[in-house]
Coordinates of C-alpha atoms in Angstrom, one line a residue:
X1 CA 28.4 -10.3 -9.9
X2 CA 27.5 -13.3 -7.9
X3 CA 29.0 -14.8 -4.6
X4 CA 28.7 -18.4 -4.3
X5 CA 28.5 -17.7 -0.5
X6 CA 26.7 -14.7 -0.9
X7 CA 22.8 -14.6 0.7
X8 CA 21.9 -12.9 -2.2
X9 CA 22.2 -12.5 -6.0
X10 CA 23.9 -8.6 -6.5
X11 CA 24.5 -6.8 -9.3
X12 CA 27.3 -4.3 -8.9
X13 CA 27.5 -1.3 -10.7
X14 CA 30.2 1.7 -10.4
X15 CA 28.5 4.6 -8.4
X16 CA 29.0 7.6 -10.6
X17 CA 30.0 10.2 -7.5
X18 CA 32.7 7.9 -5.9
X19 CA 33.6 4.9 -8.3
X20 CA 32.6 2.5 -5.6
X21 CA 30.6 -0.3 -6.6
X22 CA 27.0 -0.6 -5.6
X23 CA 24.3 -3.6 -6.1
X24 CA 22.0 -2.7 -9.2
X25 CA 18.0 -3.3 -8.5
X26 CA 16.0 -5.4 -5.6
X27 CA 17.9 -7.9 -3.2
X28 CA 16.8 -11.3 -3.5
X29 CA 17.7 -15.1 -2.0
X30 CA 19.8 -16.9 -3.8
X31 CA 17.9 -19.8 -2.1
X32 CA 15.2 -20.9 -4.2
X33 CA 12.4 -21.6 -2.0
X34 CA 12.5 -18.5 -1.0
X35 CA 12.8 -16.8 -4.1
X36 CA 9.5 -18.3 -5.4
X37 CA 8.1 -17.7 -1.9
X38 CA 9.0 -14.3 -2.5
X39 CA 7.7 -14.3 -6.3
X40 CA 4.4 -15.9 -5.4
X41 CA 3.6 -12.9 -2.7
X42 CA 4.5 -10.3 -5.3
X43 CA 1.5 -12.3 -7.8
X44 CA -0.5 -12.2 -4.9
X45 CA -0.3 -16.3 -4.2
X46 CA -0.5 -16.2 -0.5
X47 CA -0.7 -19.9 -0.2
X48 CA 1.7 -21.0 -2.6
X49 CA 4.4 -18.5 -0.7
X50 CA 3.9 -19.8 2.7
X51 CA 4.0 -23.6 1.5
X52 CA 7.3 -22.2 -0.3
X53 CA 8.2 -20.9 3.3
X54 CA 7.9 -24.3 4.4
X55 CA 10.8 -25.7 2.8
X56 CA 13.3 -22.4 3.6
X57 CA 16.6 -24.0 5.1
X58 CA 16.9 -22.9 8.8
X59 CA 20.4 -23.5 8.6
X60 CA 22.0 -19.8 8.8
X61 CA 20.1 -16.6 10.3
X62 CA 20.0 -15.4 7.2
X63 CA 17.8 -18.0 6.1
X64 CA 15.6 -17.9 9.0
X65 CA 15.1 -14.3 8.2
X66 CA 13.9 -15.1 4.6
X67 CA 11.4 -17.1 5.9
X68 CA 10.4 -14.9 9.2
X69 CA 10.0 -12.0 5.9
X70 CA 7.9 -14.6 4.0
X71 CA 5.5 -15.4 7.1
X72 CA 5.7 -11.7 7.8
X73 CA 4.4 -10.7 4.4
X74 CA 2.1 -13.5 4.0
X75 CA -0.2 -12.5 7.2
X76 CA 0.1 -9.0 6.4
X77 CA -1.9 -9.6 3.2
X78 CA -4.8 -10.9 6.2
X79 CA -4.3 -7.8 7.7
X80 CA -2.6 -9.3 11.1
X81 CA -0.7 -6.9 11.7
X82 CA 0.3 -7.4 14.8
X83 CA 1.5 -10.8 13.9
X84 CA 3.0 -9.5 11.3
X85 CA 5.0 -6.3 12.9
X86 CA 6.4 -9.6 15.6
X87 CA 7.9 -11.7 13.0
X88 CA 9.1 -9.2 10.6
X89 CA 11.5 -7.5 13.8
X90 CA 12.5 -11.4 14.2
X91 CA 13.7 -11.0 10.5
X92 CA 15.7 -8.0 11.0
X93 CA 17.3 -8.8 14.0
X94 CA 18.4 -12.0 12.7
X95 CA 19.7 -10.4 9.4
X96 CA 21.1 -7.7 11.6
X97 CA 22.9 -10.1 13.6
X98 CA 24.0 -12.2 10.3
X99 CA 25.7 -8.9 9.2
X100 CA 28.0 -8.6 12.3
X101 CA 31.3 -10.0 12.0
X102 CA 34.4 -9.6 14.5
X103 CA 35.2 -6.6 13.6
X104 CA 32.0 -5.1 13.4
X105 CA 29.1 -4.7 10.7
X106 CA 31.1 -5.8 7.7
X107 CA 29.4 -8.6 5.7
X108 CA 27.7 -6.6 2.9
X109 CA 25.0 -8.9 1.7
X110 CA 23.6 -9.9 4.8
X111 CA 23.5 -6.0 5.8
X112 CA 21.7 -5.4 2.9
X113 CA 19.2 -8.2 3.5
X114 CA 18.9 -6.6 7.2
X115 CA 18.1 -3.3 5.1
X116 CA 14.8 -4.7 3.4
X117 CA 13.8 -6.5 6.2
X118 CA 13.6 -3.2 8.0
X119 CA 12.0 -1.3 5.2
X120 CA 9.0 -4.0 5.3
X121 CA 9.1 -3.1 9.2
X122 CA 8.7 0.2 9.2
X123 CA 5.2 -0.6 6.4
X124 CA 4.2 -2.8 8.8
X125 CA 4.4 0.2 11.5
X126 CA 2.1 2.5 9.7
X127 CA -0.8 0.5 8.6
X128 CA -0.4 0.2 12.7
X129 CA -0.8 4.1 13.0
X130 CA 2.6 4.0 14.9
X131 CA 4.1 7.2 12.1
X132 CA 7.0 7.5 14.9
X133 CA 8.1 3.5 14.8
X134 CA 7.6 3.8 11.1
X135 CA 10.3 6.1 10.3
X136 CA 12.5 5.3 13.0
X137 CA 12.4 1.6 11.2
X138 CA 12.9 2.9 7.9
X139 CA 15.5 5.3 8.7
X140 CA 18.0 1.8 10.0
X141 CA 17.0 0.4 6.7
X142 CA 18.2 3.6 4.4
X143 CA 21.2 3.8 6.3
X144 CA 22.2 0.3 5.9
X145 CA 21.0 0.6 2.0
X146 CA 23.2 3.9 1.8
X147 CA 26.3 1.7 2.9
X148 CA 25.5 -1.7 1.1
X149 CA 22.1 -1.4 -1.1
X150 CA 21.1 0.1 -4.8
X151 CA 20.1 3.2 -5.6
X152 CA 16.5 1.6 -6.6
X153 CA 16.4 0.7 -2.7
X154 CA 17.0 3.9 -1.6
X155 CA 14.9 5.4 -3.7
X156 CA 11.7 2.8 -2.0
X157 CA 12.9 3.6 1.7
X158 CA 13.4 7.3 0.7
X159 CA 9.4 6.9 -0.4
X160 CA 8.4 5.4 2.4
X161 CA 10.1 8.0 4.7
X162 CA 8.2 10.6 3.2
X163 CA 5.1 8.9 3.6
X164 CA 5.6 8.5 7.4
X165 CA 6.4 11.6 8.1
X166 CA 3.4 13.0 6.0
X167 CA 0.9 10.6 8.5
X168 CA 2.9 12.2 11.5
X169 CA 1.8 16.0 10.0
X170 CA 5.7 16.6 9.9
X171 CA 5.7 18.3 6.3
X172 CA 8.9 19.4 6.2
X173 CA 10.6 16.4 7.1
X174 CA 8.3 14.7 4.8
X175 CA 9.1 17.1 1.9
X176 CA 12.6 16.4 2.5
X177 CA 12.1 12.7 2.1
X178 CA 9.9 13.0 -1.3
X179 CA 12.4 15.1 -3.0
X180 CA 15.4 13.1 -1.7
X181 CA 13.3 10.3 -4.0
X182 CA 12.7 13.0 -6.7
X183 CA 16.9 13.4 -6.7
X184 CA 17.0 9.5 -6.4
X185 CA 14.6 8.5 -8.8
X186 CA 16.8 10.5 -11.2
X187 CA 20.4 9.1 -10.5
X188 CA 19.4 5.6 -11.3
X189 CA 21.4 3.7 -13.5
X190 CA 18.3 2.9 -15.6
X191 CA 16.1 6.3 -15.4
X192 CA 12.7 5.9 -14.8
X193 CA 10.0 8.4 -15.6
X194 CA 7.2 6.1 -13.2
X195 CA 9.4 6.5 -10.4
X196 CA 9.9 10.4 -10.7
X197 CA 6.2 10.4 -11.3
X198 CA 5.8 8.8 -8.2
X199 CA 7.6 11.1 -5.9
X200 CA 6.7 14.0 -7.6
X201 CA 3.2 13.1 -7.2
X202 CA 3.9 12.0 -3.3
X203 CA 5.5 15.8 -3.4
X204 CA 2.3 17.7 -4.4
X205 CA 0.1 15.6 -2.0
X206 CA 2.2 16.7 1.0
X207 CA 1.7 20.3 0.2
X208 CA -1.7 19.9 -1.0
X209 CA -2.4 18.3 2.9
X210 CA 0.3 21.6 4.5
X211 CA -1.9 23.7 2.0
X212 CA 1.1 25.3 0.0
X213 CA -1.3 25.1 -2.9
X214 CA 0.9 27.1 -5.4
X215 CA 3.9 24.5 -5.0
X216 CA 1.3 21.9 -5.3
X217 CA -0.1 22.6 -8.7
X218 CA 3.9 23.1 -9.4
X219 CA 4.5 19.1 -8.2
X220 CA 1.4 18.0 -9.6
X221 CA 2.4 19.0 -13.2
X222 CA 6.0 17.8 -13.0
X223 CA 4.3 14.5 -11.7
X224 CA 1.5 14.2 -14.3
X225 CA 4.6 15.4 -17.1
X226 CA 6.3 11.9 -16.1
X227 CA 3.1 9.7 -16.1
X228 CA 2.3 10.9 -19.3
X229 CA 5.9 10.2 -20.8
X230 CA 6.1 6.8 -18.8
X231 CA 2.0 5.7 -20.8
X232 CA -0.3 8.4 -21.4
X233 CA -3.0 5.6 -22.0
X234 CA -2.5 4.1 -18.6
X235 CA -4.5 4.8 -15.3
X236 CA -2.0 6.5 -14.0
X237 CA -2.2 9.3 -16.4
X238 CA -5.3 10.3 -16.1
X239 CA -4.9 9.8 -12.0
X240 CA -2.7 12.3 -12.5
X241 CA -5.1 14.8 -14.2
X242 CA -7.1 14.2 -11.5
X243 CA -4.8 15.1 -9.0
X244 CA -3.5 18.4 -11.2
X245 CA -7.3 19.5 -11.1
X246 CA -7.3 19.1 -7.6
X247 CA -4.4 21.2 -6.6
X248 CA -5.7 23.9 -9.0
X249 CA -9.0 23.7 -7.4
X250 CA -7.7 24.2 -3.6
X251 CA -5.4 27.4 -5.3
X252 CA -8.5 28.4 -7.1
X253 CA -10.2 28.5 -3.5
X254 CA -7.7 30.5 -1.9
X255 CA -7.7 33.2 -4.7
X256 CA -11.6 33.3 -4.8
X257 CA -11.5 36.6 -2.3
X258 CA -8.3 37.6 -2.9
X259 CA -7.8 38.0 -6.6
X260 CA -11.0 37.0 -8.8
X261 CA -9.2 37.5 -12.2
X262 CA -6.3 35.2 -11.3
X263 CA -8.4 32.4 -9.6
X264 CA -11.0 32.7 -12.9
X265 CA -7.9 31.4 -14.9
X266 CA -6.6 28.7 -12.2
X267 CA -10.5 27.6 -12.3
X268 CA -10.8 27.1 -15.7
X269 CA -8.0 25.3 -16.1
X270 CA -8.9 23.2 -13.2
X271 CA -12.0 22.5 -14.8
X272 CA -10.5 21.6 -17.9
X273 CA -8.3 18.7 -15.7
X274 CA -11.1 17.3 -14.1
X275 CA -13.2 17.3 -17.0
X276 CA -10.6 15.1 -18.6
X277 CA -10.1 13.1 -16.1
X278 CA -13.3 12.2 -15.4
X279 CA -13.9 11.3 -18.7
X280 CA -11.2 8.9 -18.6
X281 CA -11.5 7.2 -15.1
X282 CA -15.2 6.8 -16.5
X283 CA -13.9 4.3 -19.2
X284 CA -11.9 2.8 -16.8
X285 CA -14.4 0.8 -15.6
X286 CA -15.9 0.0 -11.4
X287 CA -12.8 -0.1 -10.1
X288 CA -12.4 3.8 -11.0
X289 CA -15.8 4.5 -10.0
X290 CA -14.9 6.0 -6.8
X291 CA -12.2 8.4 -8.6
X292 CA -14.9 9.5 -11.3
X293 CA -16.8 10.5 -8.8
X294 CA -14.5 12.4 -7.0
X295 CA -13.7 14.3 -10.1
X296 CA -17.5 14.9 -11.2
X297 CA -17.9 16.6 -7.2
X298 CA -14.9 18.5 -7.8
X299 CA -15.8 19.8 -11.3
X300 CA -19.4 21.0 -10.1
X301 CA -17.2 22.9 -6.7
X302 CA -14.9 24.6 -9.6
X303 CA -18.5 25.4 -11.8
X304 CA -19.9 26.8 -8.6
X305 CA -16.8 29.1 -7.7
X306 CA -16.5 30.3 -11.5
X307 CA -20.1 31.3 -11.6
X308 CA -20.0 33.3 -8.1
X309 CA -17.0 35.3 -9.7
X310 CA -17.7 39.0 -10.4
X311 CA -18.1 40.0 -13.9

């Protein structure tokens, strides 16, 4: 449903738990410079986005903050992030402010607006190594989506929380986060098995990093189930073999010692992973190469450890 005064173009749709109505999807201008601003930095047209920027109405804070999110964005991709991390807090404290009425934070739209100007934020703050800032910023911008935004918006800040707090070392928080995304990713209202596959896959690399390897390999098959079912001849499929072979490997490792019989199995199947995936990040051509490689290191570790086994 559209708002001729609205910001932004929202989709309602009933939330299943308390009939309310929540936006469906991604917030987006209704003005259309920045709409194509916004479309050209998602095709990666860096100068076409900022010359769209150009002609953004300053008339309302909201519309400043479009374009403050634009310019934001824009030298981001130039890895100024400093300049970057200054304009994009413009942007949410205009939107911010733009939300506030008399009686408080009530205009919906523009609150949601503030919401993804945060989320970018709090990006900005870890490719600065500030993990702290990060998910301090992206925890204003799930609270204002959990009041005004979709479900697929929660679902990005609740990925980007987990990631944060994974850089900060602070596994269980960040476990929290990645399967808040996992419980997300499956309450859309268009379920998607690359989203799941995401989290899941975020999941097993936090306790791969914590070195819970058995709930690993547990994460890193539910994740590789959900690649496969959203295109088992993508990239991402055989990433995801990859990543599998990996977490078998590091539980292979830890059984070495302590139970030879069991880690022979966990090997061999880890073996069998990598093999594949290998094989298939091969084909995939240079931009792979670094993966393949990766996977022929970890298959000749796994070779190694199976041949050192008794009997």
């Amino acid at each position: 449903m559209t708002n001729s005064e609205s910001p932004v173009f929202v989709s309602e749709t009933a939330d299943e738990r308390t009939g309310a109505k929540r936006p469906f999807g991604a917030v987006w201008p209704k003005e259309s410079h920045a709409h194509r601003a916004l479309q050209a930095l998602r095709e990666g047209r860096v100068q076409d986005a900022k010359q769209e920027a150009e002609s953004i109405p300053q008339v309302e804070l909201v519309d400043r903050a479009w374009k403050l999110l634009v310019d934001g964005l824009a030298v981001a991709e130039r890895a100024k992030l400093g300049e970057a991390e200054r304009l994009l807090l413009q942007a949410a404290a205009q939107a911010f402010v733009s939300g506030a009425g008399t009686s408080g934070l009530s205009d919906g739209p523009r609150l949601r607006v503030a919401g993804l100007m945060f989320h970018h934020l709090g990006w900005v703050y870890r490719r600065r190594e500030r993990p702290d800032d990060a998910s301090q910023a992206h925890l204003v911008a799930y609270y204002l989506r959990e009041r005004h935004g979709s479900r697929e918006e929660l679902w990005d800040t609740a990925i980007e929380l987990g990631l944060d707090y994974d850089v900060a070392k602070r596994f269980t928080d960040a476990q929290r986060w990645h399967r808040t995304a996992i419980d997300m990713s499956e309450q859309l209202a268009e379920p998607s098995e690359e989203k799941q596959a995401i989290a899941w896959s975020n999941l097993a690399a936090s306790l791969m990093e914590e070195g819970r390897c058995e709930e690993a390999v547990s994460a890193a098959r539910n994740s590789r189930e959900r690649w496969r079912a959203h295109d088992v001849g993508a990239v991402t499929a055989s990433l995801a073999d990859m990543k599998l072979g990996s977490a078998l490997l590091q539980l292979g490792q830890g059984l070495h010692e302590s139970n030879p019989s069991e880690a022979r199995s966990v090997l061999n199947e880890a073996m069998s992973q990598l093999t594949a995936a290998h094989e298939a990040l091969s084909a995939f051509g240079k931009g792979y190469a670094g993966d393949a490689q990766t996977c022929a290191e970890q298959q000749d570790l796994a070779e190694r450890l199976l041949a050192s086994l008794p009997g």
